[in-house]
Short mmCIF file of C-alpha atoms in Angstrom, two decimals:
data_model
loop_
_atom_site.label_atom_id
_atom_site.label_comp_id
_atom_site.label_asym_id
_atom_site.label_seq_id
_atom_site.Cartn_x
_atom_site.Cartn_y
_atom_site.Cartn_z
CA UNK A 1 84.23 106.06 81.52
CA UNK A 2 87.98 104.53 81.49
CA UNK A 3 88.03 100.93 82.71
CA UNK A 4 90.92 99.07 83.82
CA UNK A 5 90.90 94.95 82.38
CA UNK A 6 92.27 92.07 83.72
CA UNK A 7 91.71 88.94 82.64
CA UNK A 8 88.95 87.63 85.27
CA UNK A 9 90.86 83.95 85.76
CA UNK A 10 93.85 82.09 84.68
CA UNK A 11 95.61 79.02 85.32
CA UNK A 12 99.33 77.43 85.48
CA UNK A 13 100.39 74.44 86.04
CA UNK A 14 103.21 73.77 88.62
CA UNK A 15 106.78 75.64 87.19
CA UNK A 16 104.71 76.95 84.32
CA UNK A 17 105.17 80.37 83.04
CA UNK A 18 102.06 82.74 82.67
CA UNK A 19 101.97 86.83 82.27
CA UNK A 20 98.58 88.29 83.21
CA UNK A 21 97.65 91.65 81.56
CA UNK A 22 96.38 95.05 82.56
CA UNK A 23 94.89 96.94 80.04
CA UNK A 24 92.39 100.38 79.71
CA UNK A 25 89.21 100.40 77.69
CA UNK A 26 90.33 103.24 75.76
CA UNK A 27 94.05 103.71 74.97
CA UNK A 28 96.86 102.21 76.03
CA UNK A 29 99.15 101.41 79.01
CA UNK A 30 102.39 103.08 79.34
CA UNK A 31 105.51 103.85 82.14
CA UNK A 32 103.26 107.21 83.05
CA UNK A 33 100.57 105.22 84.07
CA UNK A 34 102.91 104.21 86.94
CA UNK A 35 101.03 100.08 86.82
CA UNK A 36 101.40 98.74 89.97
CA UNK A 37 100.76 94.87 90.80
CA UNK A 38 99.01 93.68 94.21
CA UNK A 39 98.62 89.86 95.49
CA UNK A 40 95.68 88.88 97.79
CA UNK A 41 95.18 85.60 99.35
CA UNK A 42 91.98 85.01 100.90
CA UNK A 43 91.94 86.71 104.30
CA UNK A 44 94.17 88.92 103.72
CA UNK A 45 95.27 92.52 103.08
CA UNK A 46 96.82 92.89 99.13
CA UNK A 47 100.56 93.06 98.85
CA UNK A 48 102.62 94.72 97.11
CA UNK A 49 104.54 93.09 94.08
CA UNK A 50 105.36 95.67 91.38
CA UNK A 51 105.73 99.26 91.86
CA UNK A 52 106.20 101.64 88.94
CA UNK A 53 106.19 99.28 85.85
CA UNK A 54 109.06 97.20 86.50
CA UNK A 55 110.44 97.29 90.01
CA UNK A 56 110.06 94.38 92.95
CA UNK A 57 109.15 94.82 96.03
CA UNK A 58 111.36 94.25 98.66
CA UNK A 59 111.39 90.38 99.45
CA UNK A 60 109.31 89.30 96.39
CA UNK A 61 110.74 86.54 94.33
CA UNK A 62 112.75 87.40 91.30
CA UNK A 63 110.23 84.88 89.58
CA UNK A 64 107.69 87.69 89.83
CA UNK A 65 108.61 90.61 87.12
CA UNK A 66 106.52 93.51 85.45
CA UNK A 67 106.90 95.18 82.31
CA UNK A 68 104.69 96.87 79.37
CA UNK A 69 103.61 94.47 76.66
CA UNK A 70 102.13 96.18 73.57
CA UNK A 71 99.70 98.56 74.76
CA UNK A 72 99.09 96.92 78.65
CA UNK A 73 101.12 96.50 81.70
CA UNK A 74 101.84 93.12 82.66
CA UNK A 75 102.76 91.05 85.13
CA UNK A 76 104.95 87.75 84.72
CA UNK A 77 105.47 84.85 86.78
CA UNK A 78 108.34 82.44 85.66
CA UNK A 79 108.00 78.82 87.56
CA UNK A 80 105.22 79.27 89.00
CA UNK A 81 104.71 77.61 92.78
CA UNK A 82 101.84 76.44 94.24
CA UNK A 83 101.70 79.43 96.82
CA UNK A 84 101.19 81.71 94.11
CA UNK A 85 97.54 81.12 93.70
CA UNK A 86 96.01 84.09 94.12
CA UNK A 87 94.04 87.08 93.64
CA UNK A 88 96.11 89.65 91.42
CA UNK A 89 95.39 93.37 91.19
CA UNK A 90 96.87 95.98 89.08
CA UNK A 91 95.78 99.52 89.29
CA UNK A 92 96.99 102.36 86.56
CA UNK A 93 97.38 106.68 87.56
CA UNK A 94 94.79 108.39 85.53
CA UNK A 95 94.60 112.02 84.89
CA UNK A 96 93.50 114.71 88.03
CA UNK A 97 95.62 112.25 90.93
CA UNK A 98 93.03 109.33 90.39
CA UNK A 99 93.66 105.61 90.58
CA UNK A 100 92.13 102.72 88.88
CA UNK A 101 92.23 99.31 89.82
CA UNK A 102 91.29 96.40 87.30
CA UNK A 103 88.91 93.94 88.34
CA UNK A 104 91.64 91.54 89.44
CA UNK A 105 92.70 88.04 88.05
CA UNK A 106 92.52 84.56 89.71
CA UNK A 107 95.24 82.60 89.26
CA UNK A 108 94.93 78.88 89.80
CA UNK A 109 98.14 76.71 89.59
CA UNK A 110 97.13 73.13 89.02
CA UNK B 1 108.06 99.41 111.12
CA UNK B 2 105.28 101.50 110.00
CA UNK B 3 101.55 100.32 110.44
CA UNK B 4 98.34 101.05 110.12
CA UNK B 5 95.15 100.34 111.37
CA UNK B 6 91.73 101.27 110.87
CA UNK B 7 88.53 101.84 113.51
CA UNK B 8 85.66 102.79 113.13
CA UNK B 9 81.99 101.28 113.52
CA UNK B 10 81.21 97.88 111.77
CA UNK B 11 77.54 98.48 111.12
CA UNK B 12 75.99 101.94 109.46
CA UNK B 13 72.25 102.44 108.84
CA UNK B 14 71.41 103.67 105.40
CA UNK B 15 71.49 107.14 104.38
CA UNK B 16 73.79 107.56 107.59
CA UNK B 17 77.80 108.70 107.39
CA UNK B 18 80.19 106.38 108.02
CA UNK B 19 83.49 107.25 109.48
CA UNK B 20 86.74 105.80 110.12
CA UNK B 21 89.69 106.54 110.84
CA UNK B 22 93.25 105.10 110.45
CA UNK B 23 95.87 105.24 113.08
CA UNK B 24 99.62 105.26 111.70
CA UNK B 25 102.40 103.84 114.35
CA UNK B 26 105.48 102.88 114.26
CA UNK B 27 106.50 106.63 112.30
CA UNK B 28 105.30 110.18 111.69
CA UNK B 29 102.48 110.51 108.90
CA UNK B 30 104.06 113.53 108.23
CA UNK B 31 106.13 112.42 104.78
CA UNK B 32 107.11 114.33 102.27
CA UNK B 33 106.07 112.66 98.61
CA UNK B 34 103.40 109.98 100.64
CA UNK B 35 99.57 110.31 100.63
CA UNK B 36 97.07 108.07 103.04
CA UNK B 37 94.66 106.87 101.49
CA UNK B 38 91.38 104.55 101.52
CA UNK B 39 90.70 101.42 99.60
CA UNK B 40 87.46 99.30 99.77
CA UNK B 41 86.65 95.89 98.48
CA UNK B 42 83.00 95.00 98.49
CA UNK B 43 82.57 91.19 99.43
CA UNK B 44 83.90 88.38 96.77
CA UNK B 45 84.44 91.70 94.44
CA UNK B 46 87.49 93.48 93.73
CA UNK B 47 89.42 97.15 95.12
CA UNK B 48 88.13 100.43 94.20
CA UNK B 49 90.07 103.16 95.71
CA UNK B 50 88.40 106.03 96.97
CA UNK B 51 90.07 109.12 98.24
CA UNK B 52 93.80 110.19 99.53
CA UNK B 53 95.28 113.05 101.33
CA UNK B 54 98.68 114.48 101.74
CA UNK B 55 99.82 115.56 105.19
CA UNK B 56 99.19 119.65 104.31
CA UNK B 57 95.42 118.61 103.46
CA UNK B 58 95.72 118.24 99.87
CA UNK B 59 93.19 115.64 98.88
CA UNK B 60 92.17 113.94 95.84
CA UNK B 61 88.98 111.77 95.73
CA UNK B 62 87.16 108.92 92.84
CA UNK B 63 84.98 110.54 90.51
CA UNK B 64 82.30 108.40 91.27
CA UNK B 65 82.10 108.93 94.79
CA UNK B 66 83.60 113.14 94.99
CA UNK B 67 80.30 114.11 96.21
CA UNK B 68 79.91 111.75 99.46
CA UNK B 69 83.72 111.66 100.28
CA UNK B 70 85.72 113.78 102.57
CA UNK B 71 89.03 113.17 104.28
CA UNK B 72 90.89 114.87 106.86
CA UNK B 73 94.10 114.44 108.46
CA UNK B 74 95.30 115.16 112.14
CA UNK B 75 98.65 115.33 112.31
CA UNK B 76 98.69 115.60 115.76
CA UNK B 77 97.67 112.48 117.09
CA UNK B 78 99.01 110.39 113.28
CA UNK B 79 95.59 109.73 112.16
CA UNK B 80 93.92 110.24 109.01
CA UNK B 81 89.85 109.87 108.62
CA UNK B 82 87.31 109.68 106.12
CA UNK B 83 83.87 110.21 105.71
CA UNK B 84 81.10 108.83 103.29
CA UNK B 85 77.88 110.60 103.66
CA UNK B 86 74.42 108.64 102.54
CA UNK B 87 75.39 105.87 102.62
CA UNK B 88 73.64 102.51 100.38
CA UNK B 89 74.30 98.70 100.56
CA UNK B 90 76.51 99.35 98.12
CA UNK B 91 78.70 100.75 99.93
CA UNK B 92 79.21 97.41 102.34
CA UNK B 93 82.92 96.73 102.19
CA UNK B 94 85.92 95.84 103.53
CA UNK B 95 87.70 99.18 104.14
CA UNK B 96 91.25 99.26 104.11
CA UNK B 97 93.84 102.30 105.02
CA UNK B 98 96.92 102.65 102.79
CA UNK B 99 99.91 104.50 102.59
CA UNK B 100 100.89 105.83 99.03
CA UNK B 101 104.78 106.67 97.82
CA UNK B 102 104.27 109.25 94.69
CA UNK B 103 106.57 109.67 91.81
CA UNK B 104 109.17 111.47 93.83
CA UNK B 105 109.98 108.39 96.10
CA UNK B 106 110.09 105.94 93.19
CA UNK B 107 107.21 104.06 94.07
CA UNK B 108 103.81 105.36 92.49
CA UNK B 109 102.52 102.66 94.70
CA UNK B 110 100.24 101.69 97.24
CA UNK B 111 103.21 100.42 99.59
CA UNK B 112 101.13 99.58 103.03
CA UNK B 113 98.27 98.51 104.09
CA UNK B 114 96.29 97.97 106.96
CA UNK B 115 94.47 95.02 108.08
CA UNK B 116 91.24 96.60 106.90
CA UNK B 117 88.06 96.67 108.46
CA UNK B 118 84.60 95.86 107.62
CA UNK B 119 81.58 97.54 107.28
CA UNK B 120 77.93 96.70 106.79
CA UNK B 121 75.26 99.08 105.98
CA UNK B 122 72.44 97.83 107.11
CA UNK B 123 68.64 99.08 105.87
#
């Protein structure tokens, strides 16, 4: 069975740059897996950051930006702030209409 | 501005069917090119979706739970429901209803959520 991988933690430090990845167990990532990016703080419902590879959602910070790296999606965050400690979700379209979220990364900015 | 938000009964006994349903306000559920949806995210774990439907009915579910999972949509009164029969533990969750935008509105994304609601199943 197809699993979606995240990296289970990461951390930045204040203004830092980091790009967390979202990757399949068997292939690769591409624009037709449509990778979306979600941020969760604790209590709260996940929001939407990325939609369709590469586009922001509306009144996300342009230091937030998606792309494909190699064979994953991933997710970049350029000057990192101290509010953007969180939990970060990607989830790929699979084959038959059937979504896949990765296991989600912690980000710690320290 | 469009919202959602879940009810449904906090505590199911094992082997029992839990339903809930999602109330959409604030605009019709009747889109062209967006599906409603369910998410869950067991406690301290991370999102698994689990099944969507289209406002004609269509459906599409997870693999892993097809055979417990039905959805249903009342147009009507701008709800959509779903249903997970036998229920375990591990199916104790935070439930949340979302709104998807397909490839046709540019979004292939889960745009909104609700506030999400929680569930225990209890033995």
């Amino acid at each position: 069975q197809t699993v979606v991988t995240q990296e289970p933690s990461f951390s930045v430090s204040p203004g830092g740059t980091v790009t967390l990845t979202c990757g399949v167990s068997s292939g690769s990532v591409s624009t037709g897996s449509y990778p979306s990016w979600y941020q969760q703080t604790p209590g709260q419902s996940p929001r939407m950051l990325i939609y369709n590879t590469y586009s922001r959602s509306s009144g996300v910070p342009d230091r937030f930006s998606g792309s494909i790296l190699g064979n994953k999606a991933a997710l970049t965050i350029t000057g990192a702030q101290a509010d953007d400690e969180s939990d970060y979700y990607c989830v790929l379209y699979m084959d038959s209409d059937v979504w896949m979220f990765g296991g989600g990364t912690r980000l710690t900015v320290l | 501005q469009l919202q959602l938000q879940e009810s449904g009964p906090g505590l199911v006994k094992a082997s029992e069917t839990l339903s809930l349903t999602c109330t959409v306000s604030g605009g019709s559920i009747r889109f062209t090119s967006f599906s409603w949806g369910y998410i869950r995210q067991p406690p301290g774990k991370g999102l698994e979706w689990i099944a969507s439907i289209y406002d004609s009915g269509y459906t599409h579910y997870n693999p892993s739970l097809k055979s417990r999972v039905a959805m249903s949509v009342d147009t009507s009164k701008n709800q959509f429901s779903l249903r997970l029969t036998s229920v375990t533990a591990a199916d104790t969750a935070l439930y949340y209803c979302v709104r998807y935008g397909d490839g046709n509105t540019g979004l292939a994304a889960f745009d909104l959520w609700g506030q999400g609601t929680m569930v225990t199943v209890s033995s």
